[in-house]
């Protein structure tokens, strides 16, 4: 009998055991996706506290520091929509794994980079990896949650890790800088990239491919070339001159490619960007606000980073502490923002957030560049951070709640794209404004300054070769260093002007939100222009999650949640 019992097949696992296993796989998927989001955001925010050390390490001139940040954001914006389609066709876990491997490679390149040009390459590889991770990790979360309560909790965890990455990353850079080398911080990000690959393989459930999604190669090519050329012109304009042939040519050729992109999207059977969405007034307003508002936020963050780093040469660790005020509120205030959106229309919350960002940037413009004390930075940074926390969820809610159900996925992808475009424009435009104004002021005052004869010539030579930042960074007692105060003042005035530009952008976006969305209920004007039931209508009618009810296919469900 004992032999018969040993030969008998093992009993089938109980339903509770099977349920527990499935629950563990779901939790593992959410955890792996959240760690991936943390990884991407660490790579994104790391230069925030290190710009001063980059300048010292690589002896950067002109716009070279701007390109370290811009090189990351451009691939995110350019390839975001295509990565969404690739994930839907082949599985989002594969995109998370591939993106994490790219972040590992890019971080290694940055960690060993001997030149600033190599830093650009490493940052671009990191940006390409993050561009794959951002949509795919959230799509994995959406794919394994099956009701509004589960999805809301999972997205909150994902968003929390994302915000934590933005808050912790500058501190990570500051800690390693205080230990002797900023390169160690990139090594940590690289190791985390490998850990994320292992977690995704071990813990995450692959999403079901959606075979009906099609690529739009000509749309992708024209959009990529057009946007890259336009941003190149914006970055190089202050340094090379706005009328330089290559700057003007970049703008003109870039504009031609972007026009071609619009024409292609109007005719493409499966477009990257559904332009009919912009017939909806509320969606159009929220899209414009996404670009302008996020430009204001990241432009202000970049200005703080440059002010404390290459301008004042503050400790990277102190810079990281300040960035906690800029990035931390988005994590800490998650439950507060959720309650506010239930009690007040999203447009009022969004208007308040943009207004706070504008006030904070105006206060930033009044900072004294000769005062190294960090206390005056606290209030403007905190207002900008709280304002940013107030903008993210309402901006997405307005965009998604205005569109017909079958367009929710495209609306979410478009909102993410435009928000990231604003992020990309922030350092580009803020850097262009500040460096152009600083160069203009210093170029006018330096020749007439009463500098000793042995200082005037070298100072002018350094300025002509490297601009105000190079002159400001000369060590004491070297030829040309007597012009340090002139360079410092010009940079302070330049970045003060950049803060003003960011403030005007944020306040203009607040006014546009308040006026442009007047007369809508929670932003639901979509049915007026498109004559169809909106995502919010579905959520109101049956209590289901808006994104989950958005369409009949898994593609729309996953993409629809992606922007929440």
mmCIF file of C-alpha atoms in Angstrom, residues 292-457:
data_model
loop_
_atom_site.group_PDB
_atom_site.id
_atom_site.type_symbol
_atom_site.label_atom_id
_atom_site.label_comp_id
_atom_site.label_asym_id
_atom_site.label_seq_id
_atom_site.Cartn_x
_atom_site.Cartn_y
_atom_site.Cartn_z
ATOM 1 C CA UNK A 292 4.204 75.055 -21.133
ATOM 2 C CA UNK A 293 3.776 73.993 -17.504
ATOM 3 C CA UNK A 294 6.363 71.232 -17.612
ATOM 4 C CA UNK A 295 8.780 73.517 -19.448
ATOM 5 C CA UNK A 296 8.366 75.983 -16.565
ATOM 6 C CA UNK A 297 9.042 73.296 -13.952
ATOM 7 C CA UNK A 298 12.119 71.686 -15.465
ATOM 8 C CA UNK A 299 13.426 75.035 -16.675
ATOM 9 C CA UNK A 300 13.314 76.248 -13.060
ATOM 10 C CA UNK A 301 14.948 73.029 -11.820
ATOM 11 C CA UNK A 302 17.728 73.386 -14.385
ATOM 12 C CA UNK A 303 18.233 77.029 -13.400
ATOM 13 C CA UNK A 304 18.569 76.048 -9.732
ATOM 14 C CA UNK A 305 21.062 73.339 -10.683
ATOM 15 C CA UNK A 306 23.185 75.707 -12.754
ATOM 16 C CA UNK A 307 22.939 78.522 -10.175
ATOM 17 C CA UNK A 308 24.178 76.313 -7.334
ATOM 18 C CA UNK A 309 26.664 74.324 -9.438
ATOM 19 C CA UNK A 310 28.684 76.059 -12.188
ATOM 20 C CA UNK A 311 27.717 79.571 -11.014
ATOM 21 C CA UNK A 312 28.129 79.482 -7.198
ATOM 22 C CA UNK A 313 30.106 76.212 -6.978
ATOM 23 C CA UNK A 314 28.066 74.932 -4.049
ATOM 24 C CA UNK A 315 28.431 71.420 -2.646
ATOM 25 C CA UNK A 316 26.579 68.783 -4.721
ATOM 26 C CA UNK A 317 25.203 67.360 -1.478
ATOM 27 C CA UNK A 318 23.589 70.696 -0.586
ATOM 28 C CA UNK A 319 22.229 70.909 -4.116
ATOM 29 C CA UNK A 320 20.731 67.452 -3.639
ATOM 30 C CA UNK A 321 19.046 68.587 -0.432
ATOM 31 C CA UNK A 322 17.479 71.508 -2.281
ATOM 32 C CA UNK A 323 16.191 69.147 -4.947
ATOM 33 C CA UNK A 324 14.285 67.272 -2.246
ATOM 34 C CA UNK A 325 12.119 70.396 -1.996
ATOM 35 C CA UNK A 326 11.615 70.440 -5.759
ATOM 36 C CA UNK A 327 10.884 66.736 -6.260
ATOM 37 C CA UNK A 328 9.824 65.446 -2.829
ATOM 38 C CA UNK A 329 6.332 67.028 -2.628
ATOM 39 C CA UNK A 330 5.170 65.030 -5.662
ATOM 40 C CA UNK A 331 5.642 61.897 -3.540
ATOM 41 C CA UNK A 332 4.588 63.198 -0.116
ATOM 42 C CA UNK A 333 1.381 64.877 -1.362
ATOM 43 C CA UNK A 334 -0.014 61.934 -3.361
ATOM 44 C CA UNK A 335 -2.934 61.303 -0.930
ATOM 45 C CA UNK A 336 -3.622 65.031 -0.564
ATOM 46 C CA UNK A 337 -3.830 65.555 -4.326
ATOM 47 C CA UNK A 338 -6.134 62.557 -4.647
ATOM 48 C CA UNK A 339 -8.569 64.000 -2.089
ATOM 49 C CA UNK A 340 -8.436 67.459 -3.658
ATOM 50 C CA UNK A 341 -9.374 66.051 -7.060
ATOM 51 C CA UNK A 342 -12.405 64.361 -5.546
ATOM 52 C CA UNK A 343 -13.549 67.569 -3.849
ATOM 53 C CA UNK A 344 -12.745 70.145 -6.550
ATOM 54 C CA UNK A 345 -12.791 70.188 -10.364
ATOM 55 C CA UNK A 346 -9.337 69.241 -11.728
ATOM 56 C CA UNK A 347 -8.948 72.550 -13.537
ATOM 57 C CA UNK A 348 -8.963 74.439 -10.220
ATOM 58 C CA UNK A 349 -6.315 72.142 -8.742
ATOM 59 C CA UNK A 350 -4.240 72.458 -11.910
ATOM 60 C CA UNK A 351 -4.596 76.257 -11.932
ATOM 61 C CA UNK A 352 -3.476 76.439 -8.302
ATOM 62 C CA UNK A 353 -0.442 74.261 -8.993
ATOM 63 C CA UNK A 354 0.688 76.303 -11.979
ATOM 64 C CA UNK A 355 0.147 79.511 -10.004
ATOM 65 C CA UNK A 356 2.347 78.257 -7.152
ATOM 66 C CA UNK A 357 5.055 77.305 -9.658
ATOM 67 C CA UNK A 358 4.893 80.781 -11.166
ATOM 68 C CA UNK A 359 5.189 82.504 -7.791
ATOM 69 C CA UNK A 360 8.096 80.261 -6.806
ATOM 70 C CA UNK A 361 9.951 81.031 -10.048
ATOM 71 C CA UNK A 362 9.399 84.767 -9.568
ATOM 72 C CA UNK A 363 10.919 84.495 -6.094
ATOM 73 C CA UNK A 364 13.804 82.573 -7.644
ATOM 74 C CA UNK A 365 14.473 85.473 -9.991
ATOM 75 C CA UNK A 366 15.125 87.721 -6.972
ATOM 76 C CA UNK A 367 17.921 85.573 -5.517
ATOM 77 C CA UNK A 368 21.291 87.244 -4.942
ATOM 78 C CA UNK A 369 24.029 85.435 -6.860
ATOM 79 C CA UNK A 370 26.679 86.700 -4.426
ATOM 80 C CA UNK A 371 24.905 85.156 -1.407
ATOM 81 C CA UNK A 372 25.870 81.461 -0.960
ATOM 82 C CA UNK A 373 23.375 80.909 1.879
ATOM 83 C CA UNK A 374 20.797 78.239 0.966
ATOM 84 C CA UNK A 375 18.009 79.643 3.155
ATOM 85 C CA UNK A 376 16.714 82.084 0.481
ATOM 86 C CA UNK A 377 16.308 79.112 -1.888
ATOM 87 C CA UNK A 378 13.953 77.203 0.399
ATOM 88 C CA UNK A 379 10.701 79.093 -0.192
ATOM 89 C CA UNK A 380 10.905 79.380 -4.008
ATOM 90 C CA UNK A 381 11.986 75.739 -4.350
ATOM 91 C CA UNK A 382 9.226 74.521 -2.022
ATOM 92 C CA UNK A 383 6.543 76.522 -3.865
ATOM 93 C CA UNK A 384 7.709 75.152 -7.217
ATOM 94 C CA UNK A 385 7.787 71.604 -5.812
ATOM 95 C CA UNK A 386 4.290 71.833 -4.327
ATOM 96 C CA UNK A 387 2.994 73.437 -7.510
ATOM 97 C CA UNK A 388 4.464 70.620 -9.585
ATOM 98 C CA UNK A 389 2.792 68.054 -7.311
ATOM 99 C CA UNK A 390 -0.544 69.794 -7.916
ATOM 100 C CA UNK A 391 -0.222 69.673 -11.708
ATOM 101 C CA UNK A 392 0.535 66.069 -12.673
ATOM 102 C CA UNK A 393 -2.640 64.155 -11.852
ATOM 103 C CA UNK A 394 -5.161 66.909 -12.758
ATOM 104 C CA UNK A 395 -3.431 67.511 -16.080
ATOM 105 C CA UNK A 396 -3.776 63.843 -17.011
ATOM 106 C CA UNK A 397 -7.323 63.556 -15.648
ATOM 107 C CA UNK A 398 -8.504 66.466 -17.775
ATOM 108 C CA UNK A 399 -6.892 65.022 -20.906
ATOM 109 C CA UNK A 400 -8.301 61.510 -20.434
ATOM 110 C CA UNK A 401 -11.750 62.528 -19.273
ATOM 111 C CA UNK A 402 -12.460 64.581 -22.381
ATOM 112 C CA UNK A 403 -12.039 61.995 -25.115
ATOM 113 C CA UNK A 404 -14.215 59.208 -26.539
ATOM 114 C CA UNK A 405 -13.599 55.804 -25.031
ATOM 115 C CA UNK A 406 -11.857 54.307 -28.042
ATOM 116 C CA UNK A 407 -9.277 57.141 -28.085
ATOM 117 C CA UNK A 408 -8.314 56.963 -24.401
ATOM 118 C CA UNK A 409 -5.095 55.071 -25.077
ATOM 119 C CA UNK A 410 -3.952 57.521 -27.733
ATOM 120 C CA UNK A 411 -4.942 60.446 -25.483
ATOM 121 C CA UNK A 412 -2.839 59.054 -22.653
ATOM 122 C CA UNK A 413 0.168 58.476 -24.909
ATOM 123 C CA UNK A 414 -0.177 61.956 -26.397
ATOM 124 C CA UNK A 415 -0.403 63.568 -22.960
ATOM 125 C CA UNK A 416 2.752 61.765 -21.843
ATOM 126 C CA UNK A 417 4.541 62.800 -25.033
ATOM 127 C CA UNK A 418 3.617 66.476 -24.644
ATOM 128 C CA UNK A 419 4.506 66.487 -20.961
ATOM 129 C CA UNK A 420 7.934 65.002 -21.735
ATOM 130 C CA UNK A 421 8.356 67.498 -24.572
ATOM 131 C CA UNK A 422 7.912 70.241 -21.987
ATOM 132 C CA UNK A 423 10.530 68.522 -19.830
ATOM 133 C CA UNK A 424 12.923 68.445 -22.789
ATOM 134 C CA UNK A 425 12.336 72.105 -23.603
ATOM 135 C CA UNK A 426 12.927 73.213 -19.993
ATOM 136 C CA UNK A 427 16.734 72.994 -19.820
ATOM 137 C CA UNK A 428 17.100 73.860 -23.505
ATOM 138 C CA UNK A 429 15.173 77.145 -23.381
ATOM 139 C CA UNK A 430 16.175 78.127 -19.836
ATOM 140 C CA UNK A 431 19.828 77.494 -20.686
ATOM 141 C CA UNK A 432 19.521 79.405 -23.959
ATOM 142 C CA UNK A 433 17.926 82.435 -22.284
ATOM 143 C CA UNK A 434 20.383 82.528 -19.374
ATOM 144 C CA UNK A 435 23.593 81.970 -21.328
ATOM 145 C CA UNK A 436 22.575 84.322 -24.127
ATOM 146 C CA UNK A 437 21.751 87.118 -21.672
ATOM 147 C CA UNK A 438 24.911 86.487 -19.631
ATOM 148 C CA UNK A 439 27.115 86.490 -22.727
ATOM 149 C CA UNK A 440 25.532 89.698 -23.964
ATOM 150 C CA UNK A 441 26.061 91.503 -20.661
ATOM 151 C CA UNK A 442 29.603 90.243 -20.128
ATOM 152 C CA UNK A 443 30.588 90.937 -23.714
ATOM 153 C CA UNK A 444 29.480 94.548 -23.289
ATOM 154 C CA UNK A 445 31.120 95.196 -19.899
ATOM 155 C CA UNK A 446 34.362 93.225 -20.136
ATOM 156 C CA UNK A 447 36.171 95.424 -22.723
ATOM 157 C CA UNK A 448 35.487 98.584 -20.690
ATOM 158 C CA UNK A 449 36.201 97.124 -17.240
ATOM 159 C CA UNK A 450 39.128 98.561 -15.311
ATOM 160 C CA UNK A 451 41.089 95.330 -15.154
ATOM 161 C CA UNK A 452 44.903 95.199 -14.836
ATOM 162 C CA UNK A 453 46.638 94.867 -18.167
ATOM 163 C CA UNK A 454 47.868 91.361 -17.373
ATOM 164 C CA UNK A 455 44.292 90.291 -16.598
ATOM 165 C CA UNK A 456 42.220 92.008 -19.287
ATOM 166 C CA UNK A 457 43.642 90.144 -22.273
#
